[in-house]
GROMACS .gro file of C-alpha atoms in nm:
model
  341
    1ILE     CA    1  -2.682  -4.254   6.348
    2MET     CA    2  -2.901  -4.053   6.585
    3GLN     CA    3  -2.905  -3.753   6.353
    4SER     CA    4  -3.002  -3.957   6.047
    5LEU     CA    5  -3.278  -4.122   6.252
    6ILE     CA    6  -3.415  -3.784   6.363
    7LEU     CA    7  -3.392  -3.631   6.013
    8SER     CA    8  -3.570  -3.931   5.863
    9SER     CA    9  -3.841  -3.892   6.130
   10ILE     CA   10  -3.889  -3.528   6.028
   11ALA     CA   11  -3.921  -3.638   5.665
   12THR     CA   12  -4.157  -3.923   5.757
   13GLY     CA   13  -4.381  -3.692   5.962
   14THR     CA   14  -4.418  -3.449   5.671
   15ILE     CA   15  -4.482  -3.730   5.420
   16ILE     CA   16  -4.744  -3.892   5.646
   17THR     CA   17  -4.929  -3.560   5.669
   18MET     CA   18  -4.902  -3.493   5.295
   19THR     CA   19  -5.032  -3.837   5.195
   20SER     CA   20  -5.301  -3.877   5.462
   21PHE     CA   21  -5.673  -3.889   5.396
   22HIS     CA   22  -5.784  -3.912   5.756
   23TRP     CA   23  -5.757  -3.627   6.006
   24LEU     CA   24  -5.602  -3.843   6.279
   25LEU     CA   25  -5.326  -3.960   6.046
   26ALA     CA   26  -5.254  -3.600   5.943
   27TRP     CA   27  -5.234  -3.506   6.311
   28ILE     CA   28  -4.996  -3.796   6.384
   29GLY     CA   29  -4.771  -3.674   6.099
   30LEU     CA   30  -4.765  -3.319   6.241
   31GLU     CA   31  -4.685  -3.448   6.590
   32LEU     CA   32  -4.406  -3.675   6.467
   33ASN     CA   33  -4.262  -3.381   6.277
   34THR     CA   34  -4.267  -3.156   6.584
   35LEU     CA   35  -4.123  -3.418   6.820
   36ALA     CA   36  -3.844  -3.505   6.578
   37ILE     CA   37  -3.720  -3.148   6.535
   38VAL     CA   38  -3.724  -3.068   6.909
   39PRO     CA   39  -3.394  -3.256   6.981
   40ILE     CA   40  -3.231  -3.088   6.678
   41ILE     CA   41  -3.311  -2.742   6.815
   42ALA     CA   42  -3.213  -2.842   7.171
   43LYS     CA   43  -2.884  -3.005   7.062
   44GLN     CA   44  -2.675  -2.692   7.131
   45HIS     CA   45  -2.633  -2.696   7.509
   46HIS     CA   46  -2.708  -2.329   7.552
   47PRO     CA   47  -2.986  -2.141   7.734
   48ARG     CA   48  -3.089  -1.975   7.404
   49SER     CA   49  -3.147  -2.304   7.228
   50THR     CA   50  -3.335  -2.442   7.529
   51GLU     CA   51  -3.558  -2.135   7.523
   52ALA     CA   52  -3.610  -2.169   7.148
   53THR     CA   53  -3.699  -2.538   7.190
   54THR     CA   54  -3.952  -2.460   7.462
   55LYS     CA   55  -4.116  -2.183   7.256
   56TYR     CA   56  -4.126  -2.402   6.945
   57PHE     CA   57  -4.265  -2.702   7.131
   58LEU     CA   58  -4.538  -2.505   7.312
   59THR     CA   59  -4.667  -2.326   7.000
   60GLN     CA   60  -4.658  -2.638   6.783
   61ALA     CA   61  -4.823  -2.850   7.052
   62ALA     CA   62  -5.097  -2.590   7.100
   63ALA     CA   63  -5.154  -2.572   6.723
   64SER     CA   64  -5.159  -2.953   6.694
   65ALA     CA   65  -5.411  -2.977   6.977
   66MET     CA   66  -5.625  -2.721   6.797
   67VAL     CA   67  -5.605  -2.923   6.473
   68LEU     CA   68  -5.713  -3.234   6.662
   69PHE     CA   69  -5.997  -3.047   6.833
   70ALA     CA   70  -6.123  -2.893   6.508
   71SER     CA   71  -6.114  -3.224   6.321
   72THR     CA   72  -6.291  -3.401   6.610
   73LEU     CA   73  -6.557  -3.127   6.610
   74ASN     CA   74  -6.604  -3.175   6.237
   75ALA     CA   75  -6.625  -3.553   6.273
   76TRP     CA   76  -6.873  -3.510   6.558
   77THR     CA   77  -7.111  -3.300   6.347
   78THR     CA   78  -7.065  -3.465   6.006
   79GLY     CA   79  -6.964  -3.821   6.096
   80THR     CA   80  -6.664  -3.825   5.862
   81TRP     CA   81  -6.288  -3.800   5.926
   82ASP     CA   82  -6.213  -3.729   5.560
   83ILE     CA   83  -5.978  -3.429   5.524
   84THR     CA   84  -6.142  -3.298   5.207
   85GLN     CA   85  -6.494  -3.300   5.358
   86LEU     CA   86  -6.455  -3.026   5.614
   87THR     CA   87  -6.798  -2.864   5.631
   88ASN     CA   88  -6.852  -2.742   5.986
   89PRO     CA   89  -6.781  -2.361   5.987
   90PRO     CA   90  -6.635  -2.334   6.343
   91ALA     CA   91  -6.410  -2.633   6.267
   92CYS     CA   92  -6.298  -2.472   5.938
   93ASN     CA   93  -6.208  -2.144   6.107
   94MET     CA   94  -6.031  -2.317   6.393
   95LEU     CA   95  -5.829  -2.530   6.154
   96THR     CA   96  -5.727  -2.229   5.949
   97ILE     CA   97  -5.606  -2.054   6.265
   98ALA     CA   98  -5.427  -2.367   6.394
   99LEU     CA   99  -5.241  -2.418   6.065
  100ALA     CA  100  -5.157  -2.046   6.053
  101MET     CA  101  -5.007  -2.084   6.400
  102LYS     CA  102  -4.805  -2.385   6.282
  103LEU     CA  103  -4.671  -2.185   5.987
  104GLY     CA  104  -4.610  -1.860   6.174
  105LEU     CA  105  -4.861  -1.636   5.997
  106ALA     CA  106  -4.931  -1.306   6.175
  107PRO     CA  107  -5.086  -1.245   6.430
  108LEU     CA  108  -4.959  -1.588   6.546
  109HIS     CA  109  -4.604  -1.525   6.426
  110PHE     CA  110  -4.429  -1.427   6.750
  111TRP     CA  111  -4.257  -1.763   6.799
  112LEU     CA  112  -4.084  -1.774   6.459
  113PRO     CA  113  -3.818  -1.496   6.493
  114GLU     CA  114  -3.745  -1.606   6.851
  115VAL     CA  115  -3.702  -1.971   6.758
  116LEU     CA  116  -3.486  -1.900   6.453
  117GLN     CA  117  -3.266  -1.670   6.661
  118GLY     CA  118  -3.200  -1.950   6.911
  119THR     CA  119  -3.098  -2.212   6.654
  120PRO     CA  120  -2.792  -2.265   6.431
  121LEU     CA  121  -2.832  -2.157   6.067
  122LYS     CA  122  -2.874  -2.512   5.932
  123THR     CA  123  -3.153  -2.589   6.178
  124GLY     CA  124  -3.302  -2.250   6.093
  125LEU     CA  125  -3.307  -2.359   5.730
  126ILE     CA  126  -3.510  -2.671   5.819
  127ILE     CA  127  -3.758  -2.469   6.025
  128ALA     CA  128  -3.798  -2.201   5.758
  129THR     CA  129  -3.843  -2.441   5.465
  130TRP     CA  130  -3.919  -2.808   5.536
  131GLN     CA  131  -4.142  -2.739   5.838
  132LYS     CA  132  -4.377  -2.532   5.620
  133LEU     CA  133  -4.460  -2.824   5.389
  134ALA     CA  134  -4.698  -3.025   5.610
  135PRO     CA  135  -4.928  -2.736   5.721
  136MET     CA  136  -4.928  -2.598   5.365
  137ALA     CA  137  -5.028  -2.939   5.228
  138LEU     CA  138  -5.321  -2.948   5.472
  139LEU     CA  139  -5.427  -2.594   5.377
  140PHE     CA  140  -5.405  -2.696   5.011
  141MET     CA  141  -5.635  -2.994   5.078
  142ILE     CA  142  -5.897  -2.791   5.265
  143PHE     CA  143  -5.883  -2.471   5.055
  144ASN     CA  144  -6.252  -2.504   4.961
  145SER     CA  145  -6.353  -2.496   5.327
  146THR     CA  146  -6.132  -2.210   5.444
  147ASN     CA  147  -6.264  -1.866   5.521
  148THR     CA  148  -6.133  -1.616   5.264
  149THR     CA  149  -6.177  -1.316   5.495
  150ILE     CA  150  -5.972  -1.471   5.775
  151LEU     CA  151  -5.698  -1.575   5.534
  152LEU     CA  152  -5.681  -1.237   5.357
  153THR     CA  153  -5.670  -1.053   5.691
  154MET     CA  154  -5.389  -1.281   5.812
  155ALA     CA  155  -5.210  -1.243   5.480
  156LEU     CA  156  -5.216  -0.863   5.493
  157MET     CA  157  -5.104  -0.862   5.857
  158SER     CA  158  -4.822  -1.106   5.774
  159THR     CA  159  -4.686  -0.908   5.480
  160MET     CA  160  -4.698  -0.583   5.678
  161ILE     CA  161  -4.545  -0.731   5.995
  162GLY     CA  162  -4.292  -0.929   5.791
  163GLY     CA  163  -4.187  -0.600   5.630
  164TRP     CA  164  -4.191  -0.376   5.936
  165GLY     CA  165  -4.043  -0.632   6.174
  166GLY     CA  166  -3.740  -0.689   5.955
  167LEU     CA  167  -3.655  -0.318   5.923
  168ASN     CA  168  -3.512  -0.281   6.271
  169GLN     CA  169  -3.316  -0.608   6.291
  170THR     CA  170  -2.943  -0.662   6.295
  171GLN     CA  171  -2.952  -1.042   6.334
  172THR     CA  172  -2.960  -1.221   5.998
  173ARG     CA  173  -3.167  -1.511   6.135
  174LYS     CA  174  -3.438  -1.276   6.262
  175ILE     CA  175  -3.437  -1.096   5.927
  176MET     CA  176  -3.487  -1.434   5.755
  177ALA     CA  177  -3.772  -1.510   5.996
  178PHE     CA  178  -3.953  -1.185   5.910
  179SER     CA  179  -3.885  -1.247   5.542
  180SER     CA  180  -4.044  -1.591   5.588
  181ILE     CA  181  -4.353  -1.436   5.755
  182ALA     CA  182  -4.394  -1.193   5.463
  183HIS     CA  183  -4.362  -1.470   5.202
  184LEU     CA  184  -4.614  -1.686   5.392
  185GLY     CA  185  -4.848  -1.387   5.386
  186TRP     CA  186  -4.831  -1.379   5.006
  187MET     CA  187  -4.909  -1.751   4.995
  188ALA     CA  188  -5.204  -1.721   5.233
  189SER     CA  189  -5.349  -1.434   5.030
  190ILE     CA  190  -5.389  -1.648   4.717
  191LEU     CA  191  -5.490  -1.979   4.880
  192THR     CA  192  -5.867  -1.949   4.838
  193LEU     CA  193  -5.847  -1.783   4.495
  194ASN     CA  194  -5.603  -2.018   4.322
  195PRO     CA  195  -5.431  -2.283   4.538
  196ASN     CA  196  -5.198  -2.385   4.253
  197ILE     CA  197  -5.031  -2.043   4.261
  198MET     CA  198  -4.992  -2.092   4.637
  199LEU     CA  199  -4.801  -2.418   4.575
  200LEU     CA  200  -4.582  -2.252   4.312
  201SER     CA  201  -4.515  -1.967   4.552
  202LEU     CA  202  -4.417  -2.214   4.826
  203VAL     CA  203  -4.177  -2.402   4.597
  204LEU     CA  204  -4.012  -2.079   4.482
  205TYR     CA  205  -3.991  -1.952   4.840
  206ILE     CA  206  -3.806  -2.270   4.940
  207ILE     CA  207  -3.579  -2.246   4.633
  208MET     CA  208  -3.487  -1.887   4.726
  209THR     CA  209  -3.457  -1.929   5.104
  210THR     CA  210  -3.230  -2.236   5.084
  211PRO     CA  211  -2.935  -2.062   4.912
  212THR     CA  212  -2.976  -1.760   5.142
  213PHE     CA  213  -2.934  -1.975   5.453
  214LEU     CA  214  -2.652  -2.175   5.291
  215MET     CA  215  -2.470  -1.854   5.202
  216LEU     CA  216  -2.506  -1.730   5.560
  217THR     CA  217  -2.373  -2.067   5.681
  218PHE     CA  218  -2.067  -2.060   5.454
  219THR     CA  219  -1.976  -1.704   5.551
  220SER     CA  220  -2.088  -1.778   5.912
  221SER     CA  221  -2.277  -1.447   5.918
  222LYS     CA  222  -2.494  -1.423   6.227
  223THR     CA  223  -2.536  -1.044   6.226
  224ILE     CA  224  -2.544  -0.786   5.947
  225LYS     CA  225  -2.198  -0.675   6.064
  226ASP     CA  226  -2.056  -1.021   5.980
  227LEU     CA  227  -2.170  -0.979   5.619
  228THR     CA  228  -1.920  -0.696   5.569
  229THR     CA  229  -1.630  -0.940   5.531
  230SER     CA  230  -1.818  -1.195   5.319
  231TRP     CA  231  -1.654  -1.058   5.000
  232SER     CA  232  -1.311  -1.169   5.126
  233ILE     CA  233  -1.427  -1.531   5.159
  234SER     CA  234  -1.559  -1.553   4.805
  235PRO     CA  235  -1.615  -1.246   4.583
  236PRO     CA  236  -1.840  -1.434   4.333
  237MET     CA  237  -2.063  -1.546   4.619
  238ALA     CA  238  -2.096  -1.185   4.736
  239ALA     CA  239  -2.206  -1.080   4.386
  240MET     CA  240  -2.454  -1.368   4.363
  241THR     CA  241  -2.589  -1.277   4.708
  242LEU     CA  242  -2.684  -0.932   4.577
  243MET     CA  243  -2.889  -1.095   4.299
  244LEU     CA  244  -3.037  -1.351   4.538
  245LEU     CA  245  -3.156  -1.083   4.781
  246MET     CA  246  -3.315  -0.889   4.497
  247SER     CA  247  -3.492  -1.209   4.388
  248LEU     CA  248  -3.622  -1.256   4.745
  249GLY     CA  249  -3.747  -0.898   4.732
  250GLY     CA  250  -3.937  -0.983   4.414
  251LEU     CA  251  -3.764  -0.767   4.153
  252PRO     CA  252  -3.799  -0.854   3.784
  253PRO     CA  253  -3.631  -1.016   3.586
  254LEU     CA  254  -3.552  -1.262   3.870
  255THR     CA  255  -3.743  -1.570   3.986
  256GLY     CA  256  -3.888  -1.396   4.294
  257PHE     CA  257  -4.099  -1.171   4.073
  258MET     CA  258  -4.298  -1.468   3.935
  259PRO     CA  259  -4.519  -1.551   4.240
  260LYS     CA  260  -4.588  -1.182   4.308
  261TRP     CA  261  -4.682  -1.123   3.945
  262LEU     CA  262  -4.917  -1.422   3.931
  263ILE     CA  263  -5.074  -1.343   4.269
  264LEU     CA  264  -5.141  -0.979   4.180
  265GLN     CA  265  -5.281  -1.084   3.842
  266GLU     CA  266  -5.516  -1.337   4.006
  267MET     CA  267  -5.631  -1.074   4.256
  268THR     CA  268  -5.703  -0.830   3.973
  269ASN     CA  269  -5.924  -1.098   3.816
  270HIS     CA  270  -6.114  -1.124   4.146
  271SER     CA  271  -6.125  -0.742   4.174
  272LEU     CA  272  -5.955  -0.730   4.514
  273THR     CA  273  -5.793  -0.395   4.437
  274THR     CA  274  -5.739  -0.264   4.792
  275THR     CA  275  -5.590  -0.591   4.919
  276MET     CA  276  -5.367  -0.605   4.615
  277THR     CA  277  -5.239  -0.249   4.664
  278ILE     CA  278  -5.157  -0.308   5.032
  279LEU     CA  279  -4.976  -0.633   4.942
  280ALA     CA  280  -4.772  -0.460   4.672
  281LEU     CA  281  -4.681  -0.172   4.903
  282SER     CA  282  -4.579  -0.409   5.183
  283ALA     CA  283  -4.335  -0.572   4.938
  284LEU     CA  284  -4.148  -0.238   4.943
  285LEU     CA  285  -4.088  -0.276   5.317
  286SER     CA  286  -3.930  -0.618   5.264
  287LEU     CA  287  -3.732  -0.487   4.969
  288PHE     CA  288  -3.584  -0.218   5.192
  289PHE     CA  289  -3.419  -0.459   5.433
  290TYR     CA  290  -3.302  -0.687   5.150
  291LEU     CA  291  -3.143  -0.379   4.994
  292ARG     CA  292  -2.979  -0.300   5.324
  293LEU     CA  293  -2.830  -0.651   5.343
  294SER     CA  294  -2.708  -0.636   4.983
  295TYR     CA  295  -2.563  -0.289   5.036
  296ILE     CA  296  -2.359  -0.409   5.332
  297SER     CA  297  -2.254  -0.744   5.185
  298THR     CA  298  -2.177  -0.643   4.825
  299LEU     CA  299  -2.200  -0.274   4.741
  300THR     CA  300  -1.959  -0.145   5.005
  301VAL     CA  301  -1.616  -0.252   5.125
  302PHE     CA  302  -1.567  -0.249   5.500
  303PRO     CA  303  -1.325   0.033   5.603
  304THR     CA  304  -1.100  -0.191   5.815
  305THR     CA  305  -1.015  -0.443   5.545
  306THR     CA  306  -0.880  -0.787   5.625
  307LYS     CA  307  -0.499  -0.809   5.625
  308THR     CA  308  -0.493  -1.068   5.346
  309THR     CA  309  -0.671  -0.986   5.021
  310TYR     CA  310  -0.866  -1.311   5.019
  311LYS     CA  311  -0.914  -1.566   5.291
  312TRP     CA  312  -0.915  -1.849   5.034
  313ARG     CA  313  -1.153  -2.044   5.246
  314PHE     CA  314  -1.338  -2.196   4.955
  315GLN     CA  315  -1.537  -2.503   5.047
  316PRO     CA  316  -1.486  -2.823   4.847
  317LYS     CA  317  -1.708  -2.842   4.539
  318LEU     CA  318  -1.942  -3.098   4.696
  319ALA     CA  319  -2.046  -2.859   4.973
  320THR     CA  320  -2.122  -2.564   4.745
  321THR     CA  321  -2.310  -2.764   4.479
  322PRO     CA  322  -2.657  -2.736   4.643
  323LEU     CA  323  -2.592  -2.366   4.710
  324MET     CA  324  -2.506  -2.291   4.347
  325THR     CA  325  -2.789  -2.505   4.206
  326ALA     CA  326  -3.050  -2.335   4.425
  327MET     CA  327  -2.890  -1.996   4.357
  328LEU     CA  328  -2.919  -2.039   3.978
  329LEU     CA  329  -3.279  -2.158   4.008
  330SER     CA  330  -3.369  -1.862   4.227
  331LEU     CA  331  -3.231  -1.619   3.969
  332LEU     CA  332  -3.331  -1.755   3.630
  333LEU     CA  333  -3.678  -1.914   3.645
  334LEU     CA  334  -3.887  -1.611   3.547
  335PRO     CA  335  -3.908  -1.705   3.172
  336LEU     CA  336  -4.104  -2.016   3.277
  337THR     CA  337  -4.401  -1.802   3.384
  338PRO     CA  338  -4.605  -1.837   3.058
  339THR     CA  339  -4.609  -2.216   3.107
  340PHE     CA  340  -4.830  -2.174   3.416
  341PRO     CA  341  -5.186  -2.118   3.293
   0.00000   0.00000   0.00000
C-alpha cells in the first residue's frame, strides 16, 4: 500500500507541474515529486542509498528553491505569476539554470551518476525517465523566454561530458547516467530552435532507456562484467540488446537516429554549423561506450562459460511484455520520421 501511495504521489507531482499555469503550483508539483521519490531511494537500508538520497534531496531542493526565487522575482517585476509570461531576464536565466540542475545537465550534472549508482535498477529507471518529465514540461512552456546561448553552452557541455564520462566506467548504472546526460544535452540544444523536436527527442529517449534498464534488471547486471553471462539467461535478449545499444548510440536505420537527424537538420536551417559539428562528434564518444557494452554482452562469449548451456531463467510473459514492447519501438520507429514536419 505504501509503495502504491508513493508512486501515485510521484505521478501526481509530475502531472500537477505539467498542467499548471501558475508558478507556485508548478513549484508545488516539483516539490511533491522530489519528496515522494526520496523514500523510494532510501528504502534500501544501506549507506550507499542513504548517500544517494541525501545528494538527490539537496540538489533537487536547491533547484526547487531557485525556481521559486526566479518566479517570485518575475512576479515582483511584472506582477504576473503566469508561467508563459516570463519576461524578466535575470529570472529567465535563473530558471533555465534551476531546471537544468533538476534534469542533470552539465555543468550541474554531478549528482546524477552518484545518485543512480546508489539506487536499485528499477529506481534508477524512474529517476532517468519519469523524473525528467516535469522540468522538461516547464522548459517547453517557457522556451520563448530562455536564453539560447546558455542552453547551447549547457547542451554542448552535456554531450561532451556525457560522452567522456561514460568512457571510463565499469558500472552499468553510471554508464546509463552519462548516457542520460548526453541525451539531455541533445534535447537542450534544440529547445529554443524547435521545442517540438525536443519533445519528440524526450519521448524517444524514454522509449529507448526503459528497455535498457529493464534488460539490466532481468539479467541483474550491475557492472559490465555481469553482462558477459547475459547470453546464457536469454540469447534472443542478448541479440536485441546489441540492436538497442546501437539505437541509443543513434545509428541508422534504428529509432535513435531520428532525433539526431531532425536536430542536426534544424541546426543547419539556423546555420549553427560549429555547434552542430561538435554535437555530432560528441555522439561518437557515446557510441564508443555503447559499442563496448554490446561487444561484451553479445559479440563475445566469456572464456569461463557457465556449466549449463542455458540457465532457463526466463521470466513469465507478463514481466517481459513491457520490455519487448519498448524494445520493438526503440528499434523500428525511424520510418515515421517523414510524418514530423
